[in-house]
GROMACS .gro file of C-alpha atoms in nm:
model
  355
    1MET     CA    1   0.012   0.012   0.006
    2SER     CA    2   0.123   0.343  -0.036
    3ILE     CA    3   0.067   0.575   0.259
    4ILE     CA    4   0.109   0.884   0.033
    5GLN     CA    5  -0.157   0.774  -0.192
    6THR     CA    6  -0.418   0.713   0.080
    7ILE     CA    7  -0.348   1.031   0.211
    8SER     CA    8  -0.363   1.226  -0.100
    9GLN     CA    9  -0.743   1.140  -0.118
   10PHE     CA   10  -0.806   1.381   0.168
   11ILE     CA   11  -0.631   1.682  -0.011
   12THR     CA   12  -0.889   1.786  -0.227
   13PRO     CA   13  -0.966   2.163  -0.314
   14SER     CA   14  -1.234   2.158  -0.070
   15SER     CA   15  -1.013   2.057   0.205
   16LEU     CA   16  -0.711   2.268   0.116
   17ALA     CA   17  -0.999   2.573   0.114
   18GLN     CA   18  -1.089   2.501   0.487
   19ILE     CA   19  -0.712   2.443   0.554
   20SER     CA   20  -0.648   2.786   0.413
   21SER     CA   21  -0.921   2.961   0.589
   22MET     CA   22  -0.783   2.813   0.937
   23LEU     CA   23  -0.441   2.934   0.879
   24GLY     CA   24  -0.511   3.250   0.688
   25ALA     CA   25  -0.295   3.171   0.396
   26SER     CA   26  -0.337   3.148   0.046
   27GLN     CA   27  -0.463   2.782  -0.092
   28GLY     CA   28  -0.157   2.779  -0.316
   29SER     CA   29   0.114   2.795   0.001
   30VAL     CA   30  -0.127   2.550   0.178
   31GLU     CA   31  -0.109   2.309  -0.117
   32LYS     CA   32   0.259   2.354  -0.165
   33ALA     CA   33   0.317   2.311   0.201
   34MET     CA   34   0.106   2.000   0.199
   35GLY     CA   35   0.342   1.847  -0.071
   36GLY     CA   36   0.637   1.922   0.165
   37ALA     CA   37   0.458   1.819   0.483
   38VAL     CA   38   0.324   1.491   0.410
   39PRO     CA   39   0.681   1.320   0.305
   40GLY     CA   40   0.873   1.543   0.558
   41VAL     CA   41   0.670   1.380   0.842
   42LEU     CA   42   0.661   1.011   0.695
   43SER     CA   43   1.040   1.056   0.693
   44ALA     CA   44   1.076   1.198   1.042
   45LEU     CA   45   0.860   0.922   1.154
   46MET     CA   46   1.071   0.656   0.978
   47SER     CA   47   1.394   0.829   1.108
   48ALA     CA   48   1.260   0.846   1.434
   49GLY     CA   49   1.199   0.459   1.427
   50LYS     CA   50   1.552   0.375   1.441
   51ASN     CA   51   1.531   0.452   1.827
   52PRO     CA   52   1.375   0.170   1.991
   53ALA     CA   53   1.165   0.411   2.229
   54ALA     CA   54   1.054   0.631   1.983
   55LEU     CA   55   0.930   0.346   1.769
   56ASP     CA   56   0.763   0.162   2.091
   57ALA     CA   57   0.584   0.505   2.129
   58LEU     CA   58   0.451   0.508   1.792
   59SER     CA   59   0.360   0.172   1.806
   60LYS     CA   60   0.147   0.219   2.141
   61ALA     CA   61  -0.010   0.515   1.997
   62LEU     CA   62  -0.125   0.369   1.679
   63HIS     CA   63  -0.248   0.057   1.884
   64GLN     CA   64  -0.440   0.317   2.105
   65GLN     CA   65  -0.621   0.484   1.837
   66PRO     CA   66  -1.011   0.424   1.847
   67PRO     CA   67  -1.175   0.218   1.616
   68GLY     CA   68  -1.303   0.407   1.275
   69LEU     CA   69  -1.075   0.705   1.312
   70PHE     CA   70  -0.965   0.683   0.936
   71ASP     CA   71  -1.322   0.690   0.841
   72GLN     CA   72  -1.387   1.012   1.010
   73LEU     CA   73  -1.073   1.200   0.883
   74ALA     CA   74  -1.291   1.372   0.567
   75GLY     CA   75  -1.571   1.494   0.812
   76ASN     CA   76  -1.297   1.624   1.064
   77ILE     CA   77  -1.124   1.821   0.810
   78GLY     CA   78  -1.450   1.994   0.721
   79LYS     CA   79  -1.606   2.027   1.060
   80ASP     CA   80  -1.310   2.117   1.290
   81PRO     CA   81  -0.967   2.141   1.076
   82GLN     CA   82  -0.828   2.347   1.451
   83GLY     CA   83  -0.946   2.021   1.658
   84LEU     CA   84  -0.765   1.803   1.402
   85ALA     CA   85  -0.443   2.029   1.378
   86ASP     CA   86  -0.412   2.052   1.766
   87SER     CA   87  -0.439   1.666   1.774
   88GLY     CA   88  -0.198   1.588   1.545
   89HIS     CA   89   0.038   1.835   1.656
   90GLY     CA   90   0.031   1.665   2.009
   91LEU     CA   91   0.079   1.335   1.866
   92LEU     CA   92   0.354   1.433   1.656
   93SER     CA   93   0.510   1.627   1.940
   94SER     CA   94   0.479   1.335   2.156
   95ILE     CA   95   0.677   1.103   1.913
   96LEU     CA   96   0.940   1.344   1.753
   97GLY     CA   97   0.997   1.557   2.015
   98GLY     CA   98   0.903   1.961   2.037
   99GLY     CA   99   1.251   2.073   1.949
  100THR     CA  100   1.231   1.827   1.622
  101LEU     CA  101   0.874   1.948   1.530
  102GLY     CA  102   0.981   2.303   1.586
  103VAL     CA  103   1.256   2.269   1.333
  104LEU     CA  104   1.027   2.090   1.080
  105ALA     CA  105   0.779   2.386   1.122
  106THR     CA  106   0.993   2.683   1.088
  107LYS     CA  107   1.179   2.492   0.752
  108LEU     CA  108   0.799   2.435   0.637
  109MET     CA  109   0.705   2.796   0.686
  110GLU     CA  110   1.015   2.914   0.496
  111TYR     CA  111   0.956   2.692   0.208
  112ALA     CA  112   0.597   2.732   0.153
  113GLY     CA  113   0.569   3.097   0.233
  114LEU     CA  114   0.310   3.063   0.489
  115PRO     CA  115   0.226   3.325   0.766
  116LYS     CA  116   0.409   3.316   1.052
  117GLY     CA  117   0.309   3.078   1.333
  118SER     CA  118   0.069   2.863   1.088
  119SER     CA  119   0.292   2.563   0.993
  120GLY     CA  120   0.260   2.426   1.328
  121SER     CA  121  -0.117   2.398   1.263
  122LEU     CA  122  -0.070   2.261   0.902
  123LEU     CA  123   0.167   2.002   1.039
  124GLY     CA  124  -0.077   1.919   1.300
  125VAL     CA  125  -0.339   1.841   1.022
  126VAL     CA  126  -0.070   1.649   0.849
  127GLY     CA  127  -0.013   1.474   1.178
  128SER     CA  128  -0.353   1.322   1.204
  129LEU     CA  129  -0.368   1.226   0.856
  130VAL     CA  130  -0.072   1.010   0.872
  131MET     CA  131  -0.106   0.901   1.223
  132ALA     CA  132  -0.494   0.762   1.116
  133THR     CA  133  -0.354   0.615   0.786
  134LEU     CA  134  -0.063   0.420   0.970
  135GLY     CA  135  -0.325   0.318   1.273
  136LYS     CA  136  -0.556   0.174   1.015
  137GLU     CA  137  -0.284  -0.044   0.866
  138VAL     CA  138  -0.151  -0.145   1.213
  139HIS     CA  139  -0.497  -0.272   1.313
  140SER     CA  140  -0.616  -0.425   1.007
  141ARG     CA  141  -0.273  -0.616   0.971
  142ASP     CA  142  -0.244  -0.686   1.325
  143LEU     CA  143   0.119  -0.537   1.299
  144ASP     CA  144   0.382  -0.535   1.615
  145VAL     CA  145   0.647  -0.311   1.646
  146GLY     CA  146   0.891  -0.490   1.405
  147GLY     CA  147   0.587  -0.501   1.141
  148LEU     CA  148   0.513  -0.122   1.175
  149LEU     CA  149   0.921  -0.072   1.120
  150LYS     CA  150   0.878  -0.268   0.818
  151LEU     CA  151   0.570  -0.089   0.692
  152LEU     CA  152   0.735   0.254   0.734
  153LEU     CA  153   1.044   0.136   0.566
  154SER     CA  154   0.838  -0.001   0.277
  155GLN     CA  155   0.772   0.346   0.217
  156LYS     CA  156   1.127   0.490   0.157
  157ASP     CA  157   1.142   0.503  -0.222
  158GLU     CA  158   0.794   0.652  -0.259
  159VAL     CA  159   0.878   0.926   0.025
  160ALA     CA  160   1.200   0.999  -0.154
  161ARG     CA  161   1.026   1.061  -0.492
  162ALA     CA  162   0.781   1.277  -0.302
  163ILE     CA  163   0.983   1.535  -0.107
  164PRO     CA  164   1.041   1.821  -0.301
  165ASN     CA  165   1.400   1.889  -0.351
  166ASP     CA  166   1.442   2.247  -0.213
  167PHE     CA  167   1.241   2.142   0.112
  168ALA     CA  168   1.467   1.822   0.116
  169LYS     CA  169   1.731   2.051   0.098
  170SER     CA  170   1.658   2.279   0.367
  171LEU     CA  171   1.646   1.966   0.614
  172GLN     CA  172   1.992   1.884   0.542
  173GLY     CA  173   2.183   1.773   0.912
  174THR     CA  174   1.830   1.764   1.081
  175GLY     CA  175   1.827   1.377   1.120
  176MET     CA  176   1.467   1.405   0.977
  177LEU     CA  177   1.596   1.263   0.646
  178ASP     CA  178   1.811   0.976   0.771
  179SER     CA  179   1.593   0.713   0.681
  180ILE     CA  180   1.569   0.828   0.300
  181SER     CA  181   1.932   0.997   0.245
  182ASP     CA  182   2.043   0.714   0.028
  183LYS     CA  183   1.744   0.759  -0.174
  184LEU     CA  184   1.800   1.118  -0.237
  185SER     CA  185   2.033   1.246  -0.513
  186PHE     CA  186   2.213   1.470  -0.300
  187ALA     CA  187   2.233   1.265   0.003
  188ASP     CA  188   2.606   1.142   0.008
  189ALA     CA  189   2.738   1.487  -0.086
  190ASP     CA  190   2.504   1.740   0.114
  191ILE     CA  191   2.303   1.555   0.364
  192PRO     CA  192   2.520   1.430   0.651
  193ARG     CA  193   2.344   1.152   0.831
  194THR     CA  194   2.320   1.155   1.191
  195ASP     CA  195   2.509   0.835   1.281
  196LYS     CA  196   2.838   0.985   1.127
  197ALA     CA  197   2.770   1.354   1.251
  198LEU     CA  198   2.802   1.174   1.591
  199LYS     CA  199   3.152   1.110   1.569
  200ASN     CA  200   3.222   1.496   1.559
  201GLU     CA  201   2.929   1.634   1.750
  202PRO     CA  202   2.864   1.664   2.121
  203GLN     CA  203   2.656   1.351   2.221
  204ARG     CA  204   2.374   1.596   2.351
  205LYS     CA  205   2.269   1.683   2.017
  206SER     CA  206   2.167   1.335   1.903
  207TRP     CA  207   1.988   1.245   2.222
  208LEU     CA  208   1.800   1.558   2.282
  209PRO     CA  209   1.502   1.481   2.067
  210TRP     CA  210   1.446   1.146   2.220
  211LEU     CA  211   1.500   1.287   2.585
  212ILE     CA  212   1.206   1.539   2.489
  213ALA     CA  213   1.008   1.224   2.323
  214ALA     CA  214   1.044   1.016   2.664
  215ALA     CA  215   0.938   1.327   2.872
  216VAL     CA  216   0.610   1.376   2.680
  217LEU     CA  217   0.537   1.013   2.664
  218ALA     CA  218   0.330   1.027   2.984
  219GLY     CA  219   0.079   1.264   2.782
  220LEU     CA  220   0.029   1.053   2.494
  221PHE     CA  221  -0.279   0.884   2.591
  222LEU     CA  222  -0.417   1.190   2.664
  223TYR     CA  223  -0.350   1.334   2.339
  224LEU     CA  224  -0.510   1.001   2.144
  225PRO     CA  225  -0.828   0.995   2.262
  226GLY     CA  226  -0.838   1.400   2.173
  227MET     CA  227  -0.844   1.302   1.814
  228VAL     CA  228  -1.205   1.226   1.811
  229GLY     CA  229  -1.295   1.388   2.136
  230GLU     CA  230  -1.424   1.092   2.308
  231LYS     CA  231  -1.341   0.703   2.377
  232ASN     CA  232  -1.586   0.411   2.442
  233GLY     CA  233  -1.854   0.680   2.426
  234ARG     CA  234  -1.757   0.881   2.693
  235GLU     CA  235  -1.614   1.249   2.680
  236ILE     CA  236  -1.235   1.249   2.784
  237PRO     CA  237  -1.257   1.575   3.026
  238GLY     CA  238  -0.853   1.598   3.045
  239SER     CA  239  -0.794   1.586   2.675
  240VAL     CA  240  -0.561   1.904   2.595
  241VAL     CA  241  -0.524   1.894   2.215
  242GLY     CA  242  -0.831   1.847   2.010
  243SER     CA  243  -1.030   2.010   2.332
  244SER     CA  244  -1.265   2.301   2.273
  245ALA     CA  245  -1.050   2.517   2.434
  246ASP     CA  246  -0.971   2.859   2.253
  247LEU     CA  247  -0.583   2.959   2.262
  248THR     CA  248  -0.616   3.217   2.044
  249VAL     CA  249  -0.576   3.589   2.150
  250ALA     CA  250  -0.592   3.883   1.931
  251GLY     CA  251  -0.539   3.650   1.630
  252VAL     CA  252  -0.230   3.495   1.765
  253ASN     CA  253  -0.255   3.096   1.836
  254LEU     CA  254  -0.073   3.081   2.179
  255ALA     CA  255  -0.033   2.689   2.142
  256ASP     CA  256   0.185   2.769   1.800
  257SER     CA  257   0.378   3.031   1.962
  258LEU     CA  258   0.477   2.789   2.282
  259GLN     CA  259   0.571   2.536   2.010
  260GLY     CA  260   0.809   2.784   1.852
  261VAL     CA  261   0.958   2.880   2.177
  262PHE     CA  262   1.012   2.488   2.263
  263GLY     CA  263   1.157   2.419   1.932
  264ASP     CA  264   1.395   2.719   1.911
  265LEU     CA  265   1.494   2.672   2.304
  266GLY     CA  266   1.551   2.288   2.224
  267SER     CA  267   1.768   2.400   1.925
  268ALA     CA  268   1.995   2.675   2.099
  269LEU     CA  269   2.065   2.418   2.385
  270ALA     CA  270   2.144   2.149   2.167
  271SER     CA  271   2.377   2.373   1.937
  272ILE     CA  272   2.607   2.486   2.259
  273SER     CA  273   2.906   2.295   2.291
  274ASP     CA  274   3.189   2.563   2.355
  275PRO     CA  275   3.191   2.943   2.412
  276GLU     CA  276   3.174   3.025   2.105
  277SER     CA  277   2.859   2.839   2.015
  278ALA     CA  278   2.719   2.973   2.343
  279ARG     CA  279   2.774   3.321   2.235
  280ALA     CA  280   2.620   3.228   1.905
  281SER     CA  281   2.317   3.103   2.103
  282LEU     CA  282   2.227   3.428   2.259
  283PRO     CA  283   2.012   3.613   1.999
  284THR     CA  284   1.823   3.296   2.009
  285LEU     CA  285   1.746   3.266   2.346
  286GLN     CA  286   1.673   3.673   2.368
  287SER     CA  287   1.433   3.593   2.123
  288VAL     CA  288   1.286   3.320   2.308
  289GLN     CA  289   1.241   3.568   2.622
  290ASP     CA  290   1.066   3.840   2.374
  291ARG     CA  291   0.824   3.530   2.300
  292LEU     CA  292   0.774   3.460   2.659
  293THR     CA  293   0.689   3.793   2.712
  294MET     CA  294   0.409   3.805   2.480
  295ILE     CA  295   0.290   3.486   2.577
  296GLU     CA  296   0.278   3.616   2.954
  297SER     CA  297   0.087   3.909   2.851
  298SER     CA  298  -0.192   3.713   2.665
  299VAL     CA  299  -0.270   3.430   2.900
  300GLY     CA  300  -0.492   3.651   3.109
  301ALA     CA  301  -0.707   3.682   2.793
  302LEU     CA  302  -0.779   3.324   2.783
  303SER     CA  303  -1.068   3.123   2.920
  304PRO     CA  304  -0.981   2.909   3.237
  305GLU     CA  305  -1.004   2.585   3.026
  306GLY     CA  306  -0.733   2.763   2.803
  307GLN     CA  307  -0.516   2.854   3.062
  308ARG     CA  308  -0.523   2.494   3.202
  309ALA     CA  309  -0.452   2.357   2.852
  310LEU     CA  310  -0.161   2.593   2.807
  311ALA     CA  311  -0.020   2.507   3.147
  312ARG     CA  312  -0.034   2.134   3.048
  313MET     CA  313   0.136   2.206   2.723
  314VAL     CA  314   0.403   2.385   2.928
  315ASN     CA  315   0.453   2.072   3.173
  316THR     CA  316   0.449   1.801   2.878
  317SER     CA  317   0.790   1.971   2.779
  318LEU     CA  318   0.948   2.129   3.060
  319PRO     CA  319   1.120   1.858   3.227
  320ALA     CA  320   1.317   1.762   2.916
  321LEU     CA  321   1.398   2.110   2.864
  322ARG     CA  322   1.546   2.135   3.228
  323SER     CA  323   1.764   1.823   3.176
  324SER     CA  324   1.918   1.937   2.869
  325ALA     CA  325   1.980   2.286   3.041
  326ASP     CA  326   2.165   2.080   3.329
  327VAL     CA  327   2.388   1.946   3.071
  328VAL     CA  328   2.482   2.279   2.936
  329LEU     CA  329   2.504   2.474   3.248
  330GLY     CA  330   2.725   2.181   3.378
  331ASP     CA  331   2.998   2.296   3.132
  332THR     CA  332   3.212   2.559   3.308
  333THR     CA  333   3.327   2.702   3.022
  334VAL     CA  334   2.993   2.785   2.873
  335ALA     CA  335   2.772   2.821   3.196
  336PRO     CA  336   2.875   3.173   3.279
  337VAL     CA  337   2.762   3.300   2.908
  338VAL     CA  338   2.424   3.157   2.889
  339ARG     CA  339   2.311   3.096   3.255
  340PRO     CA  340   2.125   3.420   3.317
  341LEU     CA  341   1.932   3.379   2.995
  342ILE     CA  342   1.848   2.983   3.048
  343ASP     CA  343   1.772   3.049   3.413
  344ASP     CA  344   1.494   3.332   3.337
  345ILE     CA  345   1.371   3.125   3.066
  346LEU     CA  346   1.297   2.796   3.288
  347TYR     CA  347   1.182   3.038   3.585
  348ARG     CA  348   0.927   3.171   3.335
  349LEU     CA  349   0.802   2.854   3.195
  350SER     CA  350   0.763   2.687   3.546
  351VAL     CA  351   0.516   3.000   3.615
  352LEU     CA  352   0.327   2.916   3.334
  353ALA     CA  353   0.310   2.555   3.377
  354SER     CA  354   0.159   2.640   3.704
  355GLY     CA  355  -0.135   2.796   3.547
   0.00000   0.00000   0.00000
């Protein structure tokens, strides 16, 4: 079976119009973004599958999907594209980690010319489509973890053919193309594989995404029912993503803003290996501070339900970010450069997490 062809049946002029309206983007840019996002997400999941913990998390997520979820996709795009986006975003963040997903969202925004902050929601829609399609195959074929990995890897050729060349080039060195790098024409020359890069890069750069994934795994089964809003006929009261909570203030989706903070903070922490790279990370850390100021000033305008949802989002990723920050600050050659900013950011995130 072809996962990409199966998903393509949902990418119709009508669904593109719905997504465009939700994002405030042109239909042309959304169509271009979808063309990169579908193979991009599949490649990232395949690459994540090399890690046993991430593969096991993905398998558990798919086995926990409610029956009939795939058959509800078309209706969900038409009725509640934002709910679909929120659910899918939570799922992808749980598997890939907020940092990896933030990088993918940024690259997609730049590639397709999407409005700032909208690419995370588009990735969420794609995440819902991909996960529901994989879930249908897992259930119908009774696939275990090994079978799921074989299913993913069987899509390598098609994913490599489908991913736009310019978008693939922008993902060089992120690790998200590792699974298909041997199928890309510029792979050997331009795209360093993560396992090769490990020989010369600090170890934390490789384990950071999995640390984040492990930390958010505890919330995975909370996100899953949110894709349809109920399980076994009962409403799931604790569902965050996929709930009716409105996280938009003055036209700004605070969930997207927060995911951007997580992504940039995770990338900045992973990039620090010596005093020079620590100094180079300062503009990014200062940008994170500025965006936190915007989020803090807007939280009060959310409903109580929205404030609780935002707090749960922070609680999901904060432990992993603290752990990676501890590694950075444990290096006495870089701590004096970045400690004031990192300590301030983590404190402010902890306040947001408290609701």
